[in-house]
């Protein structure tokens, strides 16, 4: 039996982690207060977080567009400053690669704290910010949004929590709804007919369950059952007979799991096959990324399972470009800062004005991001072009590539 500490050392939570749904790690770091001037072909110096980054390759008339970047630097938590550094680097990488629009990028440190985020957002607006990129977490995003008001600048948050989207907030992270829609669509194409949702009775688990149920209601797949568990080893064990009974009595051929690698996933994927639920007759599907952390791929129970992820080829290309400039690997959600900046640049280029508003951000064709196509929906959520992958011999194998167009893909 897997040890309780190993399975439940970190419980499932809403992680605001964008493309990966695993727990955030927070950290502390010292920054140099250098000003970094960017122009096409100029390499970045990576001594720390730039306080201000201005690019003056003008194609639009007028002064540079002011973009405030809110990141969780200054926190007492261990890892947040490294995350902040990676987000700033990625935003600057977008400026290097797309030097067609005059942008003045200025850093504001939130310390991962809602009160500080509100103060910093208000200060950014007072100093002329026309768009806010960030913050990372749901609570800091809501605080920043309230501080600037619905009529203030648009906030492109790094959160993946669709519940906070709307008004002046657009989320960049890969939401549960987006992921569930893609997985259910693929399962229906494979002829799956009846689904069980096995979820942790937590905020994130219930949100994941609702996302799956919403996607199922819009598909040809019936719901055979929804089974909650508490975040204890015994509760997870006690759910297995119920799952087996529904499979036997209702003919369920699909089991959705909301669990993460830091939560109940390792125990669930051990116990379900042991109960006689063999794939592919009964297909296991993960709402979280089963390739992150990479050690998850070693679990016997995830072999042949399905999960959704951005285009892995494009993700590798972005990581390689990042490493070439910064001599370091990007944080797993650093690409969201790149994507946010690309959305701002593209919006300004195509509108021919110095304004970023809801109408221009929600263009139907979307944007070419670090991991592929994405677009903002009118409700502030994000639709991403996701691939479906399986795990084969501890390797990630794409079995249905990410779509090359967002036409007709969700809303």
Tab-separated table of C-alpha atoms in Angstrom:
chain	number	residue	atom	x	y	z
A	1	UNK	CA	0.000	0.000	0.000
A	2	UNK	CA	1.288	3.454	-0.830
A	3	UNK	CA	2.178	5.424	2.252
A	4	UNK	CA	-0.313	8.041	3.424
A	5	UNK	CA	2.351	10.765	3.557
A	6	UNK	CA	3.489	10.095	0.012
A	7	UNK	CA	-0.042	10.268	-1.346
A	8	UNK	CA	-1.494	13.117	0.690
A	9	UNK	CA	1.573	15.182	1.567
A	10	UNK	CA	-0.008	18.011	-0.451
A	11	UNK	CA	-3.753	18.087	-0.945
A	12	UNK	CA	-5.549	18.974	-4.153
A	13	UNK	CA	-6.176	22.677	-4.471
A	14	UNK	CA	-7.051	25.333	-6.987
A	15	UNK	CA	-3.552	26.081	-8.131
A	16	UNK	CA	-3.833	28.940	-10.651
A	17	UNK	CA	-1.089	27.087	-12.440
A	18	UNK	CA	-2.250	27.569	-15.968
A	19	UNK	CA	-1.210	24.645	-18.107
A	20	UNK	CA	-0.368	22.372	-15.209
A	21	UNK	CA	-2.821	21.671	-12.435
A	22	UNK	CA	-0.400	20.942	-9.627
A	23	UNK	CA	0.404	22.843	-6.462
A	24	UNK	CA	2.400	26.076	-6.604
A	25	UNK	CA	5.666	26.323	-4.758
A	26	UNK	CA	6.629	29.680	-3.301
A	27	UNK	CA	10.085	31.106	-2.770
A	28	UNK	CA	12.166	34.181	-1.917
A	29	UNK	CA	14.776	35.916	-4.095
A	30	UNK	CA	16.811	39.144	-4.311
A	31	UNK	CA	16.388	41.355	-7.375
A	32	UNK	CA	18.654	43.959	-8.888
A	33	UNK	CA	16.857	47.151	-9.835
A	34	UNK	CA	18.225	47.457	-13.332
A	35	UNK	CA	16.422	49.115	-16.203
A	36	UNK	CA	16.488	46.925	-19.291
A	37	UNK	CA	16.160	48.570	-22.702
A	38	UNK	CA	14.966	46.172	-25.380
A	39	UNK	CA	15.362	46.499	-29.140
A	40	UNK	CA	15.201	43.902	-31.866
A	41	UNK	CA	18.315	41.748	-31.901
A	42	UNK	CA	19.469	42.867	-28.449
A	43	UNK	CA	20.108	40.091	-25.959
A	44	UNK	CA	18.588	40.326	-22.502
A	45	UNK	CA	20.735	40.635	-19.463
A	46	UNK	CA	19.312	38.375	-16.770
A	47	UNK	CA	20.709	39.799	-13.550
A	48	UNK	CA	17.236	39.869	-12.036
A	49	UNK	CA	13.820	41.391	-12.486
A	50	UNK	CA	13.914	44.506	-14.656
A	51	UNK	CA	12.064	47.379	-13.048
A	52	UNK	CA	11.158	48.801	-16.432
A	53	UNK	CA	11.538	47.580	-19.981
A	54	UNK	CA	10.868	49.903	-22.901
A	55	UNK	CA	11.027	49.128	-26.592
A	56	UNK	CA	11.047	52.020	-29.072
A	57	UNK	CA	10.655	50.385	-32.485
A	58	UNK	CA	7.590	52.445	-33.422
A	59	UNK	CA	5.009	51.345	-35.951
A	60	UNK	CA	2.080	53.067	-34.228
A	61	UNK	CA	1.963	56.775	-33.623
A	62	UNK	CA	2.183	58.266	-30.173
A	63	UNK	CA	3.913	57.325	-26.949
A	64	UNK	CA	4.618	53.705	-25.941
A	65	UNK	CA	1.698	51.708	-24.572
A	66	UNK	CA	2.163	51.274	-20.838
A	67	UNK	CA	1.840	47.665	-19.599
A	68	UNK	CA	2.062	46.844	-15.883
A	69	UNK	CA	3.414	43.408	-15.014
A	70	UNK	CA	2.228	42.193	-11.586
A	71	UNK	CA	4.263	39.262	-10.276
A	72	UNK	CA	4.590	37.657	-6.815
A	73	UNK	CA	8.121	38.830	-6.055
A	74	UNK	CA	8.872	40.098	-2.560
A	75	UNK	CA	7.072	37.165	-0.938
A	76	UNK	CA	8.257	35.390	2.191
A	77	UNK	CA	7.346	32.083	0.560
A	78	UNK	CA	10.251	30.093	-0.776
A	79	UNK	CA	9.543	29.843	-4.522
A	80	UNK	CA	7.436	32.822	-5.593
A	81	UNK	CA	10.371	35.025	-6.524
A	82	UNK	CA	11.816	32.484	-8.931
A	83	UNK	CA	8.368	32.186	-10.475
A	84	UNK	CA	8.242	35.980	-10.765
A	85	UNK	CA	11.657	36.081	-12.443
A	86	UNK	CA	10.566	33.482	-14.990
A	87	UNK	CA	7.359	35.383	-15.781
A	88	UNK	CA	9.286	38.610	-16.351
A	89	UNK	CA	11.798	36.831	-18.568
A	90	UNK	CA	9.036	35.306	-20.668
A	91	UNK	CA	7.247	38.636	-21.077
A	92	UNK	CA	10.489	40.232	-22.238
A	93	UNK	CA	11.080	37.340	-24.633
A	94	UNK	CA	7.789	38.197	-26.341
A	95	UNK	CA	8.988	41.792	-26.725
A	96	UNK	CA	12.178	40.577	-28.374
A	97	UNK	CA	10.352	38.310	-30.788
A	98	UNK	CA	7.594	40.792	-31.683
A	99	UNK	CA	9.233	44.244	-31.846
A	100	UNK	CA	6.537	45.953	-33.910
A	101	UNK	CA	4.630	47.865	-31.247
A	102	UNK	CA	5.958	50.456	-28.776
A	103	UNK	CA	5.484	49.014	-25.287
A	104	UNK	CA	6.723	50.265	-21.926
A	105	UNK	CA	6.697	47.314	-19.529
A	106	UNK	CA	6.948	48.113	-15.822
A	107	UNK	CA	7.220	45.689	-12.936
A	108	UNK	CA	5.020	45.809	-9.826
A	109	UNK	CA	5.706	43.369	-6.967
A	110	UNK	CA	2.663	41.875	-5.232
A	111	UNK	CA	4.461	39.545	-2.788
A	112	UNK	CA	1.638	37.103	-3.581
A	113	UNK	CA	-0.538	39.113	-1.191
A	114	UNK	CA	-4.032	40.438	-2.091
A	115	UNK	CA	-3.671	43.729	-0.190
A	116	UNK	CA	-0.307	44.424	-1.790
A	117	UNK	CA	-1.671	43.470	-5.201
A	118	UNK	CA	-4.508	45.981	-4.796
A	119	UNK	CA	-2.098	48.751	-3.830
A	120	UNK	CA	0.251	47.959	-6.693
A	121	UNK	CA	-2.544	47.754	-9.272
A	122	UNK	CA	-3.911	51.121	-8.183
A	123	UNK	CA	-0.419	52.587	-8.355
A	124	UNK	CA	0.092	51.154	-11.834
A	125	UNK	CA	-3.096	52.846	-13.048
A	126	UNK	CA	-2.065	56.123	-11.404
A	127	UNK	CA	1.224	55.864	-13.280
A	128	UNK	CA	-0.555	55.408	-16.602
A	129	UNK	CA	-0.857	51.636	-17.081
A	130	UNK	CA	-3.182	50.878	-19.988
A	131	UNK	CA	-3.083	47.089	-19.538
A	132	UNK	CA	-2.208	44.899	-16.532
A	133	UNK	CA	-0.472	41.564	-17.109
A	134	UNK	CA	-0.919	39.358	-14.012
A	135	UNK	CA	-1.222	38.727	-11.126
A	136	UNK	CA	-0.798	34.962	-10.630
A	137	UNK	CA	-3.271	33.852	-7.965
A	138	UNK	CA	-7.062	34.093	-7.795
A	139	UNK	CA	-7.149	36.201	-4.637
A	140	UNK	CA	-4.504	38.651	-5.828
A	141	UNK	CA	-6.247	38.942	-9.200
A	142	UNK	CA	-9.607	39.692	-7.577
A	143	UNK	CA	-7.996	42.283	-5.302
A	144	UNK	CA	-6.218	43.960	-8.212
A	145	UNK	CA	-9.400	43.970	-10.294
A	146	UNK	CA	-11.420	45.569	-7.499
A	147	UNK	CA	-8.742	48.214	-6.978
A	148	UNK	CA	-8.800	49.411	-10.591
A	149	UNK	CA	-12.561	48.981	-11.115
A	150	UNK	CA	-14.542	47.479	-13.971
A	151	UNK	CA	-13.853	50.522	-16.120
A	152	UNK	CA	-10.138	50.334	-15.474
A	153	UNK	CA	-7.492	48.585	-17.589
A	154	UNK	CA	-8.003	44.979	-18.661
A	155	UNK	CA	-6.242	42.443	-16.401
A	156	UNK	CA	-4.738	39.421	-18.150
A	157	UNK	CA	-4.313	37.154	-15.135
A	158	UNK	CA	-2.057	34.087	-15.004
A	159	UNK	CA	-4.759	32.220	-13.057
A	160	UNK	CA	-6.569	29.172	-14.459
A	161	UNK	CA	-9.630	29.730	-12.253
A	162	UNK	CA	-12.492	30.527	-14.629
A	163	UNK	CA	-14.661	31.556	-11.652
A	164	UNK	CA	-12.781	34.859	-11.364
A	165	UNK	CA	-12.995	35.701	-15.087
A	166	UNK	CA	-15.320	38.371	-16.390
A	167	UNK	CA	-15.658	42.132	-16.183
A	168	UNK	CA	-12.153	43.484	-16.639
A	169	UNK	CA	-10.460	40.124	-15.892
A	170	UNK	CA	-9.275	37.670	-18.544
A	171	UNK	CA	-7.506	34.495	-17.438
A	172	UNK	CA	-4.576	33.048	-19.363
A	173	UNK	CA	-4.393	29.668	-17.611
A	174	UNK	CA	-5.761	26.406	-18.969
A	175	UNK	CA	-9.037	26.047	-17.078
A	176	UNK	CA	-10.796	22.878	-15.954
A	177	UNK	CA	-13.684	23.704	-18.310
A	178	UNK	CA	-11.375	24.008	-21.303
A	179	UNK	CA	-9.627	20.747	-20.444
A	180	UNK	CA	-12.844	18.835	-19.739
A	181	UNK	CA	-14.405	19.981	-23.015
A	182	UNK	CA	-11.461	18.682	-25.017
A	183	UNK	CA	-11.282	15.349	-23.182
A	184	UNK	CA	-15.015	14.657	-23.423
A	185	UNK	CA	-15.053	15.567	-27.111
A	186	UNK	CA	-12.230	13.106	-27.779
A	187	UNK	CA	-13.796	10.349	-25.666
A	188	UNK	CA	-17.058	10.676	-27.602
A	189	UNK	CA	-15.136	10.376	-30.869
A	190	UNK	CA	-13.664	7.116	-29.569
A	191	UNK	CA	-17.144	5.711	-28.944
A	192	UNK	CA	-17.161	5.975	-25.157
A	193	UNK	CA	-20.732	6.011	-23.846
A	194	UNK	CA	-21.012	6.128	-20.036
A	195	UNK	CA	-18.772	8.024	-17.637
A	196	UNK	CA	-17.989	8.042	-13.927
A	197	UNK	CA	-16.487	11.142	-12.340
A	198	UNK	CA	-14.286	10.364	-9.325
A	199	UNK	CA	-13.411	13.578	-7.503
A	200	UNK	CA	-11.946	14.906	-4.291
A	201	UNK	CA	-14.475	16.710	-2.089
A	202	UNK	CA	-12.515	19.978	-2.146
A	203	UNK	CA	-12.960	23.325	-3.875
A	204	UNK	CA	-10.838	22.237	-6.822
A	205	UNK	CA	-12.278	18.724	-6.901
A	206	UNK	CA	-15.853	20.001	-7.003
A	207	UNK	CA	-14.941	22.596	-9.608
A	208	UNK	CA	-13.355	19.868	-11.707
A	209	UNK	CA	-16.410	17.649	-11.269
A	210	UNK	CA	-18.714	20.438	-12.449
A	211	UNK	CA	-16.495	21.114	-15.469
A	212	UNK	CA	-16.658	17.438	-16.433
A	213	UNK	CA	-20.429	17.258	-15.893
A	214	UNK	CA	-20.953	20.395	-17.954
A	215	UNK	CA	-18.916	18.903	-20.803
A	216	UNK	CA	-20.808	15.596	-20.572
A	217	UNK	CA	-24.168	17.355	-20.724
A	218	UNK	CA	-23.152	18.836	-24.067
A	219	UNK	CA	-21.999	15.483	-25.456
A	220	UNK	CA	-23.411	12.074	-26.373
A	221	UNK	CA	-21.790	10.498	-23.304
A	222	UNK	CA	-24.103	9.719	-20.380
A	223	UNK	CA	-23.190	10.180	-16.728
A	224	UNK	CA	-23.144	6.803	-14.987
A	225	UNK	CA	-22.174	8.199	-11.605
A	226	UNK	CA	-20.276	10.824	-9.624
A	227	UNK	CA	-18.305	9.620	-6.621
A	228	UNK	CA	-16.615	11.945	-4.101
A	229	UNK	CA	-13.860	11.077	-1.642
A	230	UNK	CA	-12.248	12.855	1.254
A	231	UNK	CA	-8.504	13.473	1.226
A	232	UNK	CA	-7.672	10.546	3.434
A	233	UNK	CA	-6.195	7.252	2.382
A	234	UNK	CA	-9.119	5.272	3.790
A	235	UNK	CA	-11.723	7.398	2.018
A	236	UNK	CA	-9.990	6.846	-1.328
A	237	UNK	CA	-9.826	3.104	-0.670
A	238	UNK	CA	-13.523	3.043	0.261
A	239	UNK	CA	-14.559	4.542	-3.101
A	240	UNK	CA	-13.141	1.715	-5.196
A	241	UNK	CA	-15.972	-0.839	-4.611
A	242	UNK	CA	-18.517	1.839	-5.580
A	243	UNK	CA	-16.664	2.515	-8.833
A	244	UNK	CA	-16.490	-1.196	-9.614
A	245	UNK	CA	-20.212	-1.639	-8.883
A	246	UNK	CA	-21.184	1.156	-11.276
A	247	UNK	CA	-18.939	-0.239	-13.995
A	248	UNK	CA	-20.525	-3.675	-13.582
A	249	UNK	CA	-24.142	-2.527	-13.292
A	250	UNK	CA	-24.228	0.510	-15.603
A	251	UNK	CA	-21.639	-0.503	-18.186
A	252	UNK	CA	-19.478	2.552	-17.516
A	253	UNK	CA	-16.491	2.612	-19.870
A	254	UNK	CA	-14.893	5.919	-18.862
A	255	UNK	CA	-13.563	7.175	-15.511
A	256	UNK	CA	-12.615	10.830	-15.089
A	257	UNK	CA	-10.184	11.631	-12.280
A	258	UNK	CA	-9.781	15.158	-10.918
A	259	UNK	CA	-6.842	14.151	-8.704
A	260	UNK	CA	-3.327	15.519	-9.108
A	261	UNK	CA	0.001	13.783	-8.583
A	262	UNK	CA	0.354	15.688	-5.320
A	263	UNK	CA	-3.032	14.399	-4.177
A	264	UNK	CA	-4.832	11.102	-4.591
A	265	UNK	CA	-3.798	10.234	-8.146
A	266	UNK	CA	-0.994	7.757	-7.292
A	267	UNK	CA	-3.262	5.761	-4.988
A	268	UNK	CA	-6.249	5.825	-7.332
A	269	UNK	CA	-4.330	4.601	-10.369
A	270	UNK	CA	-2.921	1.793	-8.240
A	271	UNK	CA	-6.235	0.647	-6.778
A	272	UNK	CA	-8.532	0.930	-9.803
A	273	UNK	CA	-6.635	-1.633	-11.943
A	274	UNK	CA	-6.268	-3.878	-8.903
A	275	UNK	CA	-10.082	-3.892	-8.674
A	276	UNK	CA	-10.255	-5.376	-12.162
A	277	UNK	CA	-10.926	-2.174	-14.106
A	278	UNK	CA	-8.655	-2.748	-17.055
A	279	UNK	CA	-7.981	-0.325	-19.879
A	280	UNK	CA	-9.014	0.233	-22.598
A	281	UNK	CA	-12.358	-1.413	-21.754
A	282	UNK	CA	-12.627	1.081	-18.904
A	283	UNK	CA	-10.615	4.162	-19.851
A	284	UNK	CA	-8.963	6.321	-17.181
A	285	UNK	CA	-8.873	10.037	-18.028
A	286	UNK	CA	-7.042	12.721	-16.043
A	287	UNK	CA	-8.231	16.302	-15.698
A	288	UNK	CA	-4.717	17.233	-14.549
A	289	UNK	CA	-1.463	16.982	-16.481
A	290	UNK	CA	-0.094	13.455	-16.019
A	291	UNK	CA	3.319	14.400	-17.416
A	292	UNK	CA	4.046	16.958	-14.670
A	293	UNK	CA	5.897	16.341	-12.532
A	294	UNK	CA	7.738	13.930	-14.819
A	295	UNK	CA	7.871	11.284	-12.078
A	296	UNK	CA	4.136	10.736	-12.587
A	297	UNK	CA	4.939	8.938	-15.838
A	298	UNK	CA	6.594	6.165	-13.818
A	299	UNK	CA	3.310	5.159	-12.156
A	300	UNK	CA	2.072	1.847	-13.623
A	301	UNK	CA	-1.544	2.935	-13.318
A	302	UNK	CA	-1.233	5.950	-15.633
A	303	UNK	CA	-0.013	3.824	-18.537
A	304	UNK	CA	-2.573	4.008	-21.376
A	305	UNK	CA	-4.492	6.798	-19.632
A	306	UNK	CA	-5.576	9.964	-21.420
A	307	UNK	CA	-4.946	13.601	-20.518
A	308	UNK	CA	-4.866	16.957	-22.324
A	309	UNK	CA	-1.874	19.227	-22.831
A	310	UNK	CA	-0.745	22.040	-25.107
A	311	UNK	CA	1.165	21.202	-28.284
A	312	UNK	CA	4.319	19.575	-26.844
A	313	UNK	CA	6.467	20.434	-29.880
A	314	UNK	CA	5.676	24.129	-29.541
A	315	UNK	CA	6.193	23.956	-25.784
A	316	UNK	CA	9.679	22.518	-26.324
A	317	UNK	CA	10.482	25.193	-28.888
A	318	UNK	CA	9.506	27.926	-26.449
A	319	UNK	CA	11.575	26.348	-23.671
A	320	UNK	CA	14.589	26.134	-26.001
A	321	UNK	CA	14.298	29.801	-27.001
A	322	UNK	CA	13.991	30.778	-23.353
A	323	UNK	CA	17.096	28.762	-22.424
A	324	UNK	CA	19.107	30.278	-25.269
A	325	UNK	CA	18.605	33.765	-23.847
A	326	UNK	CA	18.439	33.182	-20.098
A	327	UNK	CA	20.610	30.053	-19.712
A	328	UNK	CA	17.881	28.561	-17.537
A	329	UNK	CA	14.678	26.575	-17.963
A	330	UNK	CA	11.349	28.438	-17.764
A	331	UNK	CA	8.941	27.866	-14.916
A	332	UNK	CA	6.043	25.652	-16.114
A	333	UNK	CA	3.682	28.649	-16.285
A	334	UNK	CA	6.183	31.189	-17.637
A	335	UNK	CA	4.673	30.721	-21.080
A	336	UNK	CA	1.515	32.479	-19.851
A	337	UNK	CA	3.431	35.759	-19.534
A	338	UNK	CA	4.703	35.283	-23.089
A	339	UNK	CA	1.147	34.591	-24.268
A	340	UNK	CA	-0.273	37.602	-22.477
A	341	UNK	CA	2.277	39.900	-24.050
A	342	UNK	CA	1.683	38.360	-27.486
A	343	UNK	CA	-2.064	38.984	-27.091
A	344	UNK	CA	-1.407	42.630	-26.216
A	345	UNK	CA	1.024	43.118	-29.118
A	346	UNK	CA	-1.248	41.406	-31.642
A	347	UNK	CA	-4.286	43.358	-30.461
A	348	UNK	CA	-2.441	46.644	-30.859
A	349	UNK	CA	-1.046	45.696	-34.268
A	350	UNK	CA	-4.369	44.613	-35.690
A	351	UNK	CA	-6.439	47.427	-34.220
A	352	UNK	CA	-3.979	50.083	-35.359
A	353	UNK	CA	-4.637	51.992	-32.162
A	354	UNK	CA	-3.124	52.341	-28.712
A	355	UNK	CA	-6.075	50.692	-26.977
A	356	UNK	CA	-6.510	47.212	-25.525
A	357	UNK	CA	-10.139	46.533	-24.641
A	358	UNK	CA	-12.504	43.594	-24.347
A	359	UNK	CA	-13.664	43.824	-27.950
A	360	UNK	CA	-10.148	43.646	-29.376
A	361	UNK	CA	-8.996	40.925	-26.972
A	362	UNK	CA	-11.858	38.583	-27.864
A	363	UNK	CA	-11.143	38.387	-31.596
A	364	UNK	CA	-12.326	35.014	-32.862
A	365	UNK	CA	-9.115	33.966	-34.618
A	366	UNK	CA	-7.176	34.115	-31.360
A	367	UNK	CA	-3.427	34.418	-30.896
A	368	UNK	CA	-0.300	32.368	-31.598
A	369	UNK	CA	1.063	31.609	-28.135
A	370	UNK	CA	4.090	29.788	-26.794
A	371	UNK	CA	2.158	26.497	-26.695
A	372	UNK	CA	-0.131	27.024	-29.668
A	373	UNK	CA	-3.348	28.839	-30.455
A	374	UNK	CA	-5.508	30.410	-27.764
A	375	UNK	CA	-8.282	32.957	-27.576
A	376	UNK	CA	-10.152	34.870	-24.917
A	377	UNK	CA	-13.867	34.171	-24.649
A	378	UNK	CA	-16.334	37.012	-23.990
A	379	UNK	CA	-16.770	35.747	-20.410
A	380	UNK	CA	-13.034	36.253	-19.751
A	381	UNK	CA	-12.083	32.567	-19.872
A	382	UNK	CA	-9.594	31.146	-22.361
A	383	UNK	CA	-9.953	28.510	-25.052
A	384	UNK	CA	-6.695	26.748	-25.944
A	385	UNK	CA	-5.839	24.366	-28.756
A	386	UNK	CA	-5.073	21.223	-26.726
A	387	UNK	CA	-3.659	17.859	-27.737
A	388	UNK	CA	-4.725	14.520	-26.265
A	389	UNK	CA	-1.900	12.342	-25.007
A	390	UNK	CA	-1.465	8.906	-23.491
A	391	UNK	CA	1.354	7.352	-21.478
A	392	UNK	CA	3.130	4.450	-23.171
A	393	UNK	CA	6.126	2.826	-21.506
A	394	UNK	CA	6.568	5.928	-19.324
A	395	UNK	CA	6.618	8.194	-22.391
A	396	UNK	CA	4.094	10.842	-23.448
A	397	UNK	CA	2.561	9.966	-26.813
A	398	UNK	CA	0.217	12.390	-28.569
A	399	UNK	CA	-2.742	10.435	-29.931
A	400	UNK	CA	-4.807	13.396	-31.154
A	401	UNK	CA	-2.871	16.555	-32.107
A	402	UNK	CA	-3.904	20.014	-31.045
A	403	UNK	CA	-6.209	21.615	-33.646
A	404	UNK	CA	-4.575	24.089	-36.022
A	405	UNK	CA	-7.585	26.379	-35.880
A	406	UNK	CA	-9.991	27.439	-33.138
A	407	UNK	CA	-12.880	27.738	-35.585
A	408	UNK	CA	-15.780	25.771	-34.142
A	409	UNK	CA	-13.760	24.768	-31.072
A	410	UNK	CA	-15.837	25.559	-27.979
A	411	UNK	CA	-16.746	29.025	-26.817
